[in-house]
Structures are given as structure tokens and as C-alpha cells.
Amino acid sequence: MLPKITVAICTYNRFFYLPLSLESLFTQSVGTDEYEILIVDNSDDKTAADAFWATTSLPSNCRLIRTSPPGLSRARNIAYREAKSPLIAYLDDDAIAANNWLETYIAYFSNNPKVGAAGGPVEPIWPNKKPDWLPHSFLGCLTILDYGENDKILGESGFCFGANLAFRREILEKIGGFDETIGRIGNASLLSNEEIIVQRKVVEQAGFNKGYCANAVVQHHVDAERLSYNWFRSRMAWQAVSEIMPGADGGYLPEWNHGMLASSAEALGLENFLHRFMNPKDATEFNQQLHFLRHFVGEMLNAKNVPDTVNQTIISTRSNRPIEQITSDKASEVIPDEVIILPKAGSPRPHIFAEFNPGHRYLFDAYGLSDKTHLTILKDNPWTTSMRYSLDELAKGLNSNNQSVTFLSLDPFLQLSQISSFRKFIEKTDIPVFGILHRLPVHATETQNLKSLAHDLGGIFVLSEPFKNLVAETLGIKSLHYVPHHPTKFQFINAATNTFRNTHGISDEQILVSFVGELRQHKGLETLLSALSDIDEAAKKRLVFLIAGKSSHYDIDQVEQRFIEAKCNYRIFSGKGTNDSYIYLNSKKFTDILKATDVGLLLYEDVQKHLTSGILPDFIALGKTVITTANSMAGQEIATHKAGFVIPERNPKMLANLLNSLERDNISFEGRVSYQSLQAHISPENACREMVSFLDNAIGNNLVPQKGRK
């Protein structure tokens, strides 16, 4: 006997909620011979998927289809083509169906023969409470739906959500199913509207009604990550993209769009801005409008990946050239595409920080917490391009209110190709210039340049006490000032989720040992791989090794083979990444990994041991235990504050012995007073306070060479 209805769950890397969804389907009020369950898994995390399905039992009326590539519309189409019943109901993988859900749909379609598609209420399961700032009119963005207590035929503007949506299968076949050119594909975007389009086709192409089945109720988890201003901004930006894409079929309505834009601008006091934006006065202003438009739209589309706390960085960012200087009579000059404005005279932000992209711009995430600081982005990259033009423009943009300039990366200006332009900048600038040094100079000429600059700069900042001592001892430089290195991802720490371990099949009893960051030589990856052969059988069950980051010098397939040969549990999130990115994962995923970690590995060797570690503060801020090498900068920090384990470099045997000894109850250092003191010391608030206090004190008390205003 064929089933009366098919339930389709299309899932993508969401193994945390999926068991709850499946459980709600296994206990439906109708007999198991009356319905079938189709699970279409198009997850691209094969390791996590393998682990989940290996430990999940499925009943006889349930079929699993694993397919790729990812794509929600594609998965839904696979489901209806595989279905054996006349009806198919779609349930999201983070939704829970009521016990009578299928029974209700079967009866509804039987009693309403002219209905081709129907949906039901979607009730929210809030992670905490509904935010006060959330507008009622936008609850639908969180897949919340309630059309009342009675069944009804929906009008032209009434639609239901795919989290709880059912069709006559023959109707889906007739209209060609879901449009696979739109809808979400993995986590790359928030494209939508495919559900609206398919419901509209049920009416317009198949001649059937779309309905609302009031008693077919599901509950739907509201992801905590979506409860932010930025996620909603991104959701609306992607909604606009969805409405103008081919196949949107009327989603974009010009008159309605123009009216809403005008009324919203009026309500926000932006009428003048909107008028000026639509009527640029000349090519120069239009040039700036195009830059603004490109980057603002980019910020909004990407905002779903960015915590609200990052927004202050955007507000605090300014450029290295007053816009008044870019006049139409200079249109023939070669002007940088990215022009960011310095504060004008009278601005209360006297301390200017300068950096190129990608550089160490994240440092200003902390320094920007002060209302005395300002960031200017230099267009050119000093590792590859002459900085003469950028430095000239920076000098022109300074004004009488500015009291200092600090370069977030001093290192590239020590190069022979940059030193002359940098010296000229210092000479022509009538305020103290500082720089942050991140590593020892590589070449003798760079060493000499650093020693020489030390006399001309207001001071050199370093982000590690051991590194300060090393530079002072080896180079004899005295004008060094230590400021703590704050967590690089501190804005994302509170937004990090707790679902990573469950999603990737890592139990609470297992110990996750993470090697994260750029996978380059001398960071100790070879030491870890060599230690695997000495991991004992008991430890192999307890430990899960995670490798995550941009692969610069290693063949990831060969790394994976080493774990396979050693029969150790592992997860790898790595790839080539992009040339200008130190990590392969975005900040959100990177922080999720750090939060899930139990033990972090920082096995710096050779030239890497003299670098200040950017990942160490992230581990410490999250209360993680660190294993590091004794004579590295990170190792000296850990030893001083008793915040982890320290071993000799290039000693895989000792590393293996230490890993074998790790137990769930002996790995945490977080409760120690010294550890907590280190956490407070590296906080972004303290890093900002120490940086700004030093600048204020040094300048206010004439502790740096004073230059006469020119």
C-alpha cells in the first residue's frame, strides 16, 4: 500500500536540531504505513554527517538520501521526485511538528480538493525571550506565522513558509517544482522568495488555490545568531536581491519600493541625503557615491556574519585625505579608489591610527573603543607597493587638532623600498609618530633601519612583554612600550555558538585539541603530526584533533593521511583561502571553533617563536588551556601566568606524553587567580585604556620629542 503523505526534511550541516525534528515525525498520530519520511541531506561537512548518521537509527518508513551540491531548492525537488505518495509536506530541520500534524494535512487536502498548496502556523521557540527592539512587522523574517484560528483560502498576497508547507505532488510536477536558481545554497547568502514563487505558480499555472491549515502546527527554533540588528539588516539586503533576480516574478514593485524609500527617509530625517544622493553635483561627488554604494551594500549583505558590536569600527573609520582636497580640477590625478576621511579641525579624536588592508586593522577594534582615537585606512599595501603617495596624503590630511599618529604595523616600513618615504613622513609631520612592531627584523638592513627610526619615532609599541625584553636585549632599543594584545575576535566571542561540537560529532566527554591559524612552516604542525604515532589507544578515544586555517605550506590531503594512518580522531577545516587572508574561515566560524576547543596548540618554532601570537589572547579570553613551546613569546607568557602547559620545541615525544595524560578533569587552568588576572589584563577595554593613557601622558607631559607646528 502506498503512503498517503510524504514528509521531507531537507538538511544542511544542522545536526544539533535535527534529532528533535525527526523525533516529532517518528511519533505522529497516523500509522507508520500511512506516511513516509524522506531526509535529503546535502551537507558539505562529510565528517560530521558521517558521524551523525552512523549513530542515528531510522525506522522502516524513513529513507535517507545524501546528495550534493548544497541547495535548498534542489533538495526539495529531489524530495518530491522521490516521494511515493500523492501529498508531500516539507518540515524544516530545526522545526518540531505537532503530534497530529500529518493527520491534519491529510484531512485538509481531502476536504479541499481545489487547494494545491497549504501551510500552517509556525510558532517560535525563542532561545531566551523575544527582543524588545524586534518590530512585529518583521517577525516573518524569523519564520513566524499565524493567520488566525480558522482555515482559509489565501489571497494574492498571502503565503506560507517552507518550514511548514505541503503540496499535492502532481501539482509540483506540473509547475516544475522549486526554482533552483534562487533560494539558499549553503550559508553563503540569505537568498529567498523561492517559496513564494512556487505558491504563486500553484495558482497561476496550475489553477489551484493556496490555503492556510490552522491546525497543522509546527514549532520552529529561532537561532540566537539571528537576533541581532545586523542579521536583520542582512536579511533585508538579501530580500532585495531575491526580489530582482530572474524568476522573482513580480517580487520587485517599483511604485511600492519608491514610496517606502521616500517615507522611510522622511521618518529617519534622511530626505536631504536621499535627494543629494540621487542628484550628484559633479563627477567627483558621483565617484564618492559609487564607492559608498558599493561598500555599504557589501556591508549589509555580509552583516549576517558580523556581530552588532563591530559596527562601531565602521563608524570610527575615517580616511587619509580630507574630501575637500579632492576637487574637480584634479580629476586627472591618480587618486586612490578607497578615500577615507580624517577628522576635521575641532574633532575630539586627537590620536590617529593608520593601517593598510589586510594588515593588523583588528587592533583598532579595541583602540576604537575610545572617543579619542580615529582610524585611517591606507590604500596601498607596503609589502607590495610604494607608500610614498599614501604617506603624502596622510600628512596632508592631518590638522592642528591631531596630537599623534600610530602605525598599527611598523614592520613593512623597515624595508629598504619603504624606509626613505617613511623617514620623509616623520620629518614633515609636526606631531609624534609611533608604530607597533610585531616581529624581529629579518634582514640586517631592516635591523639597522629599526635602530635608526627608534631615535626619530615618539616610541615603538610591542604587544608582548617577553617580546619587549627580546628586542631590548638583542637590538639595544630603549624606546619600547608594552601594550597588551587583546583578543583578535573579541566582538565575536559573545556571539559564538555552542553547537559546533554536536554538529561535528564531538561528544562532551571527548577532549578537542585544536591547531588553528595559518598553517605555515615553523608553527609546529610537523611536531604534532610526528607525535600522533605515540598517542596511546585510550587517548585516541578521548582526543579529537582539529586543524583549521589557511594552508600556506602544507598539502591538506597529506595531513589528513597522517591522522588516518595513526587512527586518531580528527576534523579538518582548511584550504588555500585567499592571498590576503591569514585564515581560511570567517571570524564567526573561527570563533565557534575556539569556543568548542578544550586545548589549543601553539607550538611555535624557529623564526615563528619570536612573533607575538594573535591567537593566544583569543584562547585565554575564552578560558581555554594552551600547550605551547618554552622559548616562544607565547610560551613565556603562559609560563609567567601559569595559564597552560609548556614543552620544549620540536619534541613530539614529550607532546605525545602530555596529550596521553590529558583527562577531562585535569585540563582547565581557568580557575587560577593568575589566569583570571591575565584575562583581565588582555581585555579590549584594558588594551584601549593602556594605549590611550600612554599617548595622553607621553604628549601631555612632553615625554616624546616635540615638533614645532609648521
XYZ file of C-alpha atoms in Angstrom:
710
model
C 0.000 0.000 0.000
C 1.328 3.424 -0.940
C 1.602 6.030 1.825
C -0.911 8.880 1.940
C 1.676 11.579 2.559
C 5.441 12.046 2.439
C 7.343 14.215 4.908
C 10.506 15.786 3.507
C 13.253 17.206 5.705
C 15.998 18.924 3.736
C 19.030 19.421 5.960
C 22.377 21.158 5.657
C 25.018 20.881 8.425
C 22.391 21.251 11.161
C 22.774 18.079 13.183
C 22.104 19.816 16.501
C 18.351 20.357 15.951
C 17.707 17.515 13.513
C 17.131 14.777 16.154
C 14.266 16.808 17.647
C 12.657 17.225 14.234
C 12.946 13.514 13.482
C 11.572 12.524 16.875
C 8.451 14.602 16.245
C 7.904 12.678 12.995
C 8.500 9.239 14.478
C 5.560 9.744 16.879
C 2.811 11.034 14.557
C -0.831 10.112 15.279
C -1.258 8.298 11.933
C 0.049 4.780 11.394
C 3.567 4.325 10.016
C 2.120 2.667 6.904
C 0.241 5.899 6.087
C 3.304 8.121 5.723
C 6.941 8.006 4.697
C 9.833 10.217 5.751
C 12.450 11.408 3.279
C 15.621 13.017 4.638
C 17.577 14.827 1.952
C 20.993 15.605 3.423
C 23.094 17.879 1.262
C 25.551 18.834 3.999
C 29.040 19.617 2.789
C 30.614 18.666 6.126
C 31.078 14.995 5.292
C 32.890 14.154 8.530
C 30.089 15.494 10.720
C 27.428 13.889 8.527
C 29.150 10.501 8.641
C 29.407 10.686 12.424
C 25.738 11.671 12.828
C 24.227 9.056 10.542
C 26.478 6.313 11.937
C 24.849 6.798 15.343
C 21.256 7.545 14.248
C 18.672 4.778 13.886
C 15.917 5.296 11.310
C 12.559 3.477 11.232
C 11.444 1.348 8.289
C 9.287 4.120 6.794
C 12.230 6.535 6.658
C 14.699 6.939 3.796
C 17.962 8.899 3.804
C 19.219 10.498 0.590
C 22.674 12.057 0.769
C 23.365 14.341 -2.156
C 25.460 17.261 -3.307
C 25.998 20.059 -4.155
C 24.118 22.043 -1.480
C 20.976 23.974 -2.362
C 17.621 24.103 -0.581
C 15.507 24.285 -3.748
C 17.473 21.444 -5.290
C 16.966 19.289 -2.193
C 13.228 19.998 -2.129
C 12.938 18.978 -5.765
C 14.779 15.736 -5.102
C 12.292 15.030 -2.320
C 9.099 15.396 -4.374
C 10.576 13.383 -7.228
C 11.444 10.563 -4.815
C 8.102 10.699 -2.966
C 5.698 7.769 -3.387
C 2.560 9.479 -2.061
C 0.078 11.964 -3.571
C 0.900 14.578 -0.888
C 4.232 15.925 0.285
C 4.800 18.093 3.366
C 8.050 19.958 3.980
C 9.391 20.431 7.509
C 12.498 22.447 8.336
C 15.331 20.581 10.010
C 15.050 22.855 13.075
C 11.238 22.593 13.386
C 9.110 20.295 15.557
C 5.793 19.017 14.193
C 2.713 18.640 16.369
C 1.613 15.056 17.022
C -1.418 15.426 14.687
C 0.446 17.382 12.007
C 0.237 14.805 9.232
C -3.255 13.670 10.188
C -4.405 17.298 9.902
C -2.854 17.802 6.446
C -4.327 14.546 5.097
C -7.804 15.636 6.203
C -7.343 19.206 4.972
C -6.413 18.229 1.410
C -9.217 15.638 1.346
C -11.754 18.297 2.337
C -10.337 20.972 -0.006
C -9.877 19.362 -3.452
C -9.111 22.716 -5.157
C -6.206 23.516 -2.826
C -2.846 22.665 -4.390
C -0.584 24.056 -1.634
C -1.181 24.765 2.040
C 0.783 25.795 5.072
C 0.153 26.117 8.756
C 1.157 28.141 11.818
C 4.826 28.358 12.738
C 5.301 29.105 16.426
C 8.665 30.400 17.668
C 10.901 28.652 20.192
C 12.912 31.609 21.471
C 16.469 30.953 22.741
C 15.702 33.346 25.603
C 12.977 35.954 25.249
C 11.775 37.948 22.254
C 13.928 41.100 21.967
C 12.141 44.372 22.711
C 13.716 46.023 19.661
C 12.276 43.497 17.197
C 9.485 45.084 15.060
C 6.309 42.995 14.896
C 6.047 43.552 11.143
C 9.347 41.720 10.602
C 8.636 38.612 12.672
C 8.178 36.767 9.394
C 11.941 37.075 8.825
C 12.293 34.560 11.668
C 9.777 32.180 10.018
C 6.956 33.022 12.434
C 3.434 32.718 11.003
C -0.082 32.995 12.435
C -3.068 33.730 10.186
C -5.580 33.012 12.935
C -7.562 30.084 14.350
C -9.572 29.225 11.217
C -8.712 27.561 7.919
C -8.840 29.887 4.915
C -8.051 30.236 1.246
C -5.195 32.713 0.895
C -5.472 35.743 -1.341
C -2.913 37.101 -3.770
C -0.599 38.467 -1.047
C -0.969 35.574 1.408
C 1.835 32.996 1.562
C 3.060 30.328 3.969
C 6.618 29.415 4.965
C 8.631 26.442 3.762
C 9.201 25.372 7.370
C 5.600 24.096 7.307
C 4.363 23.743 3.743
C 2.519 20.926 1.911
C 1.600 20.274 -1.735
C -0.226 17.895 -3.976
C 2.730 16.162 -5.586
C 1.190 16.195 -9.066
C 0.905 19.981 -8.833
C 4.613 20.329 -8.027
C 5.411 18.127 -11.002
C 3.172 20.217 -13.268
C 4.780 23.545 -12.326
C 8.334 22.168 -12.272
C 8.899 22.312 -8.536
C 11.093 24.915 -6.863
C 13.268 27.274 -8.889
C 16.832 26.090 -8.265
C 18.368 29.362 -9.474
C 17.150 31.095 -6.313
C 16.852 30.110 -2.676
C 19.645 29.445 -0.254
C 22.732 27.485 -1.157
C 24.674 26.586 1.975
C 25.341 29.535 4.275
C 26.747 31.887 1.652
C 23.638 34.049 1.349
C 20.136 34.719 2.628
C 18.506 34.462 -0.784
C 14.811 33.712 -0.512
C 11.473 34.031 -2.383
C 11.558 30.534 -3.918
C 8.706 29.509 -1.584
C 6.599 32.490 -2.624
C 7.210 31.851 -6.318
C 6.224 28.180 -6.151
C 2.998 29.024 -4.269
C 2.178 31.688 -6.829
C 2.686 29.159 -9.638
C 0.227 26.786 -7.956
C -2.431 29.429 -8.550
C -1.323 30.996 -11.834
C -0.029 27.947 -13.729
C -1.878 25.010 -12.181
C -5.185 26.775 -11.471
C -5.376 25.634 -7.826
C -5.773 27.615 -4.614
C -3.233 28.068 -1.843
C -4.578 27.632 1.647
C -3.944 28.020 5.360
C -4.458 24.970 7.576
C -4.831 26.410 11.071
C -4.385 23.134 12.979
C -1.231 21.939 11.164
C 1.085 23.488 13.723
C 4.863 23.302 13.961
C 7.279 24.927 16.383
C 10.437 26.425 14.969
C 13.704 27.209 16.758
C 14.753 30.829 16.456
C 18.522 30.796 16.085
C 20.148 33.112 18.631
C 22.527 34.315 15.903
C 19.567 35.854 14.092
C 18.566 38.059 16.998
C 20.806 40.964 16.095
C 20.383 44.224 14.230
C 22.999 43.114 11.706
C 21.281 39.842 10.853
C 18.032 41.678 10.095
C 19.876 44.278 8.019
C 21.485 41.489 6.026
C 18.184 39.640 5.716
C 16.562 42.721 4.166
C 19.509 43.337 1.858
C 19.286 39.770 0.558
C 15.498 40.141 0.288
C 16.071 42.998 -2.143
C 18.461 40.812 -4.157
C 15.903 37.997 -4.157
C 13.164 40.269 -5.466
C 15.085 41.481 -8.503
C 16.639 38.163 -9.533
C 15.446 36.432 -12.716
C 12.421 34.327 -11.872
C 11.309 36.527 -8.988
C 8.147 37.143 -10.990
C 6.913 40.439 -9.672
C 8.735 40.490 -6.354
C 10.061 43.981 -7.098
C 7.310 46.592 -7.374
C 8.811 49.972 -8.369
C 5.978 52.244 -7.193
C 5.722 50.497 -3.815
C 9.514 50.491 -3.471
C 9.800 54.208 -4.262
C 7.040 55.081 -1.821
C 8.554 53.058 1.051
C 12.002 54.520 0.362
C 10.663 58.080 0.471
C 8.544 57.580 3.603
C 11.337 55.789 5.472
C 13.830 58.522 4.549
C 11.396 61.131 5.857
C 10.867 59.245 9.122
C 14.637 58.950 9.625
C 15.391 62.541 8.664
C 17.310 61.474 5.548
C 15.371 63.393 2.891
C 18.324 65.723 2.152
C 20.728 62.817 1.976
C 18.445 60.931 -0.406
C 17.957 63.991 -2.619
C 21.709 64.666 -2.784
C 22.453 61.011 -3.423
C 20.070 60.895 -6.376
C 21.404 64.207 -7.750
C 25.222 64.316 -7.590
C 26.629 67.748 -8.336
C 29.686 66.582 -10.302
C 31.891 63.638 -11.247
C 33.875 63.850 -8.019
C 30.797 63.566 -5.834
C 29.396 60.790 -8.032
C 32.720 58.969 -7.635
C 32.288 59.054 -3.859
C 28.648 57.953 -4.139
C 29.640 54.878 -6.110
C 32.245 53.951 -3.517
C 29.723 54.473 -0.732
C 27.094 52.404 -2.516
C 29.420 49.507 -3.266
C 30.775 49.241 0.266
C 27.519 49.950 2.086
C 25.673 47.266 0.119
C 28.591 44.918 0.757
C 28.435 45.639 4.494
C 24.710 44.937 4.567
C 24.894 41.691 2.571
C 27.691 40.438 4.823
C 26.179 41.749 8.066
C 24.664 38.346 8.889
C 28.207 37.194 9.746
C 29.077 40.213 11.878
C 28.049 40.933 15.499
C 26.435 44.297 16.189
C 29.486 45.300 18.262
C 31.598 45.545 15.094
C 29.503 48.449 13.816
C 31.403 50.925 15.978
C 34.532 50.124 13.979
C 32.780 51.239 10.799
C 31.615 54.445 12.476
C 35.113 55.145 13.819
C 36.871 54.555 10.480
C 37.941 57.605 8.540
C 40.152 58.240 5.569
C 43.591 59.532 4.899
C 42.508 62.541 2.870
C 40.071 65.417 3.502
C 37.409 65.231 0.821
C 37.670 68.987 0.276
C 41.112 68.396 -1.235
C 39.703 66.162 -3.986
C 38.372 68.808 -6.340
C 37.273 68.503 -9.931
C 40.332 70.353 -11.254
C 42.438 67.403 -10.032
C 40.358 64.771 -11.743
C 43.281 63.728 -13.925
C 45.457 62.822 -10.938
C 45.866 59.218 -9.910
C 43.721 59.187 -6.759
C 43.311 56.062 -4.635
C 39.994 54.304 -5.120
C 39.499 53.995 -1.361
C 39.484 57.517 0.074
C 38.691 57.667 3.779
C 38.331 60.983 5.579
C 40.361 62.134 8.561
C 38.556 64.129 11.270
C 38.362 67.830 10.522
C 39.775 70.510 12.801
C 37.944 70.648 16.091
C 37.311 66.909 16.163
C 37.588 65.444 19.690
C 39.639 62.487 18.370
C 43.294 63.586 18.614
C 45.038 60.195 18.218
C 45.214 58.922 14.630
C 45.892 55.264 13.892
C 46.930 54.253 10.378
C 46.863 50.841 8.730
C 46.637 49.165 5.345
C 44.480 46.196 4.364
C 44.640 43.479 5.485
C 47.382 44.307 7.996
C 46.552 44.423 11.694
C 43.422 46.517 11.428
C 41.726 44.380 14.096
C 43.884 46.148 16.717
C 41.763 49.247 16.260
C 38.694 47.233 17.214
C 39.934 47.772 20.770
C 41.623 51.165 20.414
C 38.481 52.441 18.698
C 36.538 51.986 21.948
C 37.941 55.371 22.976
C 36.396 58.607 21.745
C 39.927 59.995 21.385
C 41.003 57.697 18.560
C 40.470 57.584 14.836
C 41.431 55.044 12.160
C 42.672 55.950 8.696
C 42.983 53.225 6.066
C 45.937 53.475 3.703
C 45.086 52.399 0.181
C 48.433 50.866 -0.705
C 49.974 47.732 0.788
C 53.559 48.446 1.951
C 54.601 44.826 1.454
C 53.991 45.140 -2.287
C 53.613 48.822 -3.255
C 55.472 52.075 -2.666
C 53.840 54.032 0.167
C 55.065 57.443 -0.966
C 51.684 58.591 -2.242
C 49.691 57.197 0.692
C 52.056 58.752 3.236
C 51.955 62.124 1.458
C 48.166 62.100 1.521
C 48.124 61.097 5.180
C 50.428 64.012 6.025
C 48.212 66.463 4.106
C 45.136 65.248 5.948
C 46.469 65.933 9.450
C 45.293 69.093 11.203
C 46.037 71.185 14.290
C 43.787 69.074 16.499
C 45.728 65.856 15.869
C 48.277 65.007 18.551
C 49.781 61.699 17.403
C 49.913 59.189 14.569
C 50.393 55.471 15.314
C 51.001 52.915 12.577
C 49.396 49.611 13.538
C 52.122 47.798 11.528
C 55.605 49.301 11.697
C 57.357 46.219 10.256
C 56.817 46.783 6.483
C 58.191 50.329 6.684
C 61.582 48.906 7.707
C 62.068 47.559 4.184
C 64.679 49.212 2.003
C 61.924 50.091 -0.508
C 59.851 51.977 2.110
C 62.277 53.486 4.615
C 63.011 56.686 2.664
C 59.314 57.590 2.253
C 58.643 56.773 5.887
C 61.511 58.986 7.108
C 60.198 61.874 4.995
C 56.755 61.398 6.506
C 58.192 61.612 10.021
C 60.213 64.716 9.090
C 57.302 66.620 7.564
C 54.803 65.589 10.258
C 54.780 68.022 13.155
C 53.319 65.614 15.710
C 54.854 62.487 17.289
C 54.751 59.309 15.216
C 54.559 55.868 16.797
C 54.477 52.337 15.405
C 53.645 48.824 16.583
C 56.398 46.242 15.993
C 55.216 42.655 15.555
C 58.407 40.703 14.833
C 62.185 40.963 14.843
C 63.610 42.373 11.610
C 64.535 39.663 9.130
C 67.491 41.308 7.379
C 70.455 43.314 8.617
C 69.296 46.411 6.719
C 65.884 46.225 8.422
C 67.591 45.887 11.797
C 69.662 48.995 11.133
C 66.597 50.882 9.905
C 64.712 49.998 13.089
C 67.565 51.162 15.316
C 67.768 54.419 13.390
C 63.995 55.015 13.445
C 63.903 54.446 17.190
C 65.530 57.887 17.617
C 63.022 59.639 15.348
C 59.781 57.978 16.444
C 57.834 59.036 19.509
C 58.070 55.404 20.587
C 57.696 51.815 19.483
C 54.839 49.730 20.858
C 55.065 45.966 21.314
C 52.233 43.614 22.230
C 54.125 41.146 24.403
C 56.279 41.673 27.490
C 58.679 38.867 26.502
C 58.972 40.374 23.022
C 59.796 43.761 24.530
C 62.616 42.179 26.522
C 63.872 40.321 23.448
C 64.007 43.478 21.299
C 65.666 45.477 24.064
C 68.306 42.808 24.691
C 69.137 41.940 21.083
C 68.869 45.388 19.484
C 69.567 47.724 22.405
C 66.425 49.784 21.760
C 65.096 51.551 24.843
C 62.072 53.456 23.497
C 59.806 50.387 23.732
C 56.363 50.477 25.318
C 54.300 47.394 26.085
C 50.539 47.352 25.468
C 48.649 44.067 25.980
C 47.489 42.184 22.895
C 43.707 41.986 23.124
C 41.658 39.080 21.661
C 41.561 39.445 17.887
C 37.941 38.277 17.670
C 36.552 39.801 20.862
C 33.429 41.166 19.115
C 32.548 37.631 18.037
C 33.194 35.875 21.354
C 29.780 36.627 22.847
C 28.119 35.716 19.552
C 29.906 32.346 19.300
C 27.530 29.387 19.451
C 27.694 26.166 21.447
C 26.523 23.901 18.631
C 29.855 23.200 16.936
C 30.716 20.047 18.890
C 27.312 18.473 18.419
C 27.190 19.418 14.758
C 30.555 17.777 14.117
C 30.035 14.658 16.212
C 32.289 15.582 19.153
C 30.888 14.388 22.483
C 31.134 16.273 25.784
C 33.383 13.521 27.140
C 35.935 13.925 24.359
C 38.745 16.493 24.512
C 39.005 18.731 21.453
C 42.645 19.651 20.732
C 42.820 22.459 18.176
C 45.624 23.643 15.918
C 44.235 26.845 14.402
C 45.554 29.752 12.374
C 47.622 29.981 9.220
C 49.236 26.603 8.537
C 52.735 27.706 7.697
C 56.175 26.311 8.437
C 57.647 26.593 11.940
C 54.256 26.765 13.650
C 54.643 23.203 14.927
C 52.263 21.239 12.723
C 55.000 18.732 11.856
C 55.689 18.240 15.576
C 52.024 17.433 16.142
C 51.886 15.028 13.194
C 55.051 13.281 14.408
C 53.537 12.894 17.881
C 50.477 11.011 16.576
C 52.302 7.677 16.368
C 52.914 7.798 20.146
C 49.317 8.555 21.163
C 48.092 5.564 23.188
C 44.829 3.717 22.486
C 42.956 5.179 25.468
C 43.915 8.728 24.459
C 42.835 8.062 20.865
C 39.301 7.538 22.159
C 39.372 10.671 24.332
C 41.062 13.078 21.935
C 39.740 14.710 18.786
C 42.276 16.770 16.812
C 41.063 19.759 14.840
C 43.087 21.527 12.147
C 41.646 24.842 10.971
C 43.097 27.672 8.944
C 44.551 28.770 5.660
C 47.019 26.226 4.336
C 50.113 28.076 3.137
C 52.794 25.385 3.147
C 51.041 22.044 3.683
C 49.165 19.608 1.472
C 45.959 19.069 3.432
C 45.379 15.642 1.882
C 48.762 14.530 3.205
C 47.980 15.961 6.636
C 44.705 14.038 6.684
C 46.505 10.851 5.682
C 48.784 11.167 8.715
C 45.752 11.200 11.027
C 44.227 8.239 9.206
C 47.435 6.214 9.478
C 47.675 6.969 13.206
C 43.994 6.033 13.661
C 43.310 9.280 15.523
C 40.001 11.170 15.534
C 40.279 14.376 13.543
C 38.363 17.207 11.901
C 39.950 19.428 9.252
C 38.712 22.842 8.140
C 41.419 24.116 5.865
C 42.140 25.197 2.338
C 44.166 27.626 0.297
C 41.997 30.592 1.264
C 42.792 33.937 -0.347
C 46.142 35.605 -0.761
C 45.306 38.467 1.589
C 43.673 36.450 4.354
C 45.579 34.795 7.171
C 42.720 32.437 7.976
C 40.556 30.229 5.841
C 37.382 30.554 7.924
C 35.321 33.664 8.567
C 35.515 35.250 12.004
C 32.224 33.757 13.162
C 33.168 30.152 12.309
C 36.692 30.708 13.620
C 35.343 31.844 16.997
C 32.867 28.945 17.119
C 35.843 26.592 16.761
C 37.788 28.344 19.516
C 34.778 28.203 21.835
C 34.368 24.456 21.229
C 38.073 23.818 21.880
C 39.377 22.326 25.128
C 43.122 22.578 24.443
C 44.822 24.909 21.969
C 48.205 24.122 20.408
C 50.702 26.968 19.805
C 53.874 25.033 19.021
C 55.947 27.891 17.598
C 59.472 27.051 16.445
C 62.489 28.794 14.900
C 61.561 32.202 13.419
C 57.925 31.874 14.494
C 58.804 31.689 18.172
C 59.837 35.360 18.153
C 56.413 36.522 16.935
C 53.644 37.806 19.154
C 50.752 35.333 18.972
C 47.408 36.784 17.893
C 45.540 33.568 18.701
C 46.800 33.248 22.289
C 44.604 36.121 23.578
C 41.563 34.523 21.901
C 42.199 31.227 23.682
C 42.734 32.999 27.012
C 39.633 35.194 26.668
C 37.564 32.026 26.167
C 39.151 30.300 29.175
C 40.979 27.633 27.172
C 44.079 25.676 28.107
C 47.113 26.146 25.867
C 50.069 23.890 25.089
C 52.973 25.935 23.766
C 56.740 25.902 23.391
C 59.008 27.077 26.179
C 61.211 29.616 24.407
C 58.493 31.195 22.266
C 56.860 34.521 23.103
C 53.592 32.681 23.748
C 55.361 30.117 25.921
C 56.910 32.768 28.133
C 53.503 34.418 28.585
C 51.913 31.090 29.531
C 54.728 30.201 31.944
C 54.570 33.604 33.650
C 50.821 33.418 34.248
C 50.611 29.642 34.775
C 47.938 29.515 32.075
C 48.770 26.201 30.399
C 51.433 23.637 29.559
C 54.909 24.500 28.265
C 57.153 21.992 26.460
C 60.446 22.218 24.543
C 60.143 22.942 20.834
C 60.431 20.124 18.297
C 59.771 17.421 20.882
C 56.957 15.202 19.546
C 57.592 12.517 22.178
C 57.016 14.915 25.068
C 53.954 16.338 23.292
C 52.521 12.829 22.904
C 53.139 12.044 26.582
C 51.363 15.236 27.599
C 48.396 14.539 25.311
C 48.168 10.971 26.650
C 47.881 12.358 30.186
C 45.019 14.741 29.442
C 41.763 13.899 31.178
C 38.523 15.856 31.264
C 39.082 16.808 34.934
C 42.739 17.914 34.695
C 42.947 20.234 31.703
C 41.499 23.528 32.950
C 43.631 26.393 34.260
C 40.822 28.964 34.124
C 40.045 28.871 37.831
C 43.503 30.048 38.828
C 43.883 33.634 40.017
C 46.877 34.170 37.710
C 44.813 33.027 34.716
C 41.942 35.341 35.598
C 44.403 38.181 36.076
C 45.733 37.554 32.555
C 42.178 37.557 31.159
C 41.519 40.975 32.718
C 44.885 42.288 31.530
C 44.304 41.418 27.853
C 40.693 42.609 27.734
C 39.987 45.058 24.877
C 38.912 47.677 27.400
C 42.252 47.464 29.217
C 44.257 47.381 25.976
C 42.456 50.538 24.840
C 42.908 52.200 28.212
C 46.648 51.494 28.328
C 47.251 52.624 24.749
C 45.321 55.892 25.029
C 46.630 56.632 28.533
C 50.196 56.268 27.327
C 49.619 58.574 24.352
C 47.864 61.178 26.515
C 50.554 61.016 29.182
C 53.502 60.996 26.793
C 52.244 64.006 24.859
C 50.771 65.901 27.818
C 53.969 65.578 29.844
C 56.371 66.148 26.941
C 57.796 62.634 27.221
C 58.309 62.392 23.454
C 60.261 64.680 21.118
C 58.137 67.732 20.417
C 57.974 69.168 16.929
C 57.055 72.711 16.128
C 53.854 73.207 14.179
C 54.710 74.173 10.625
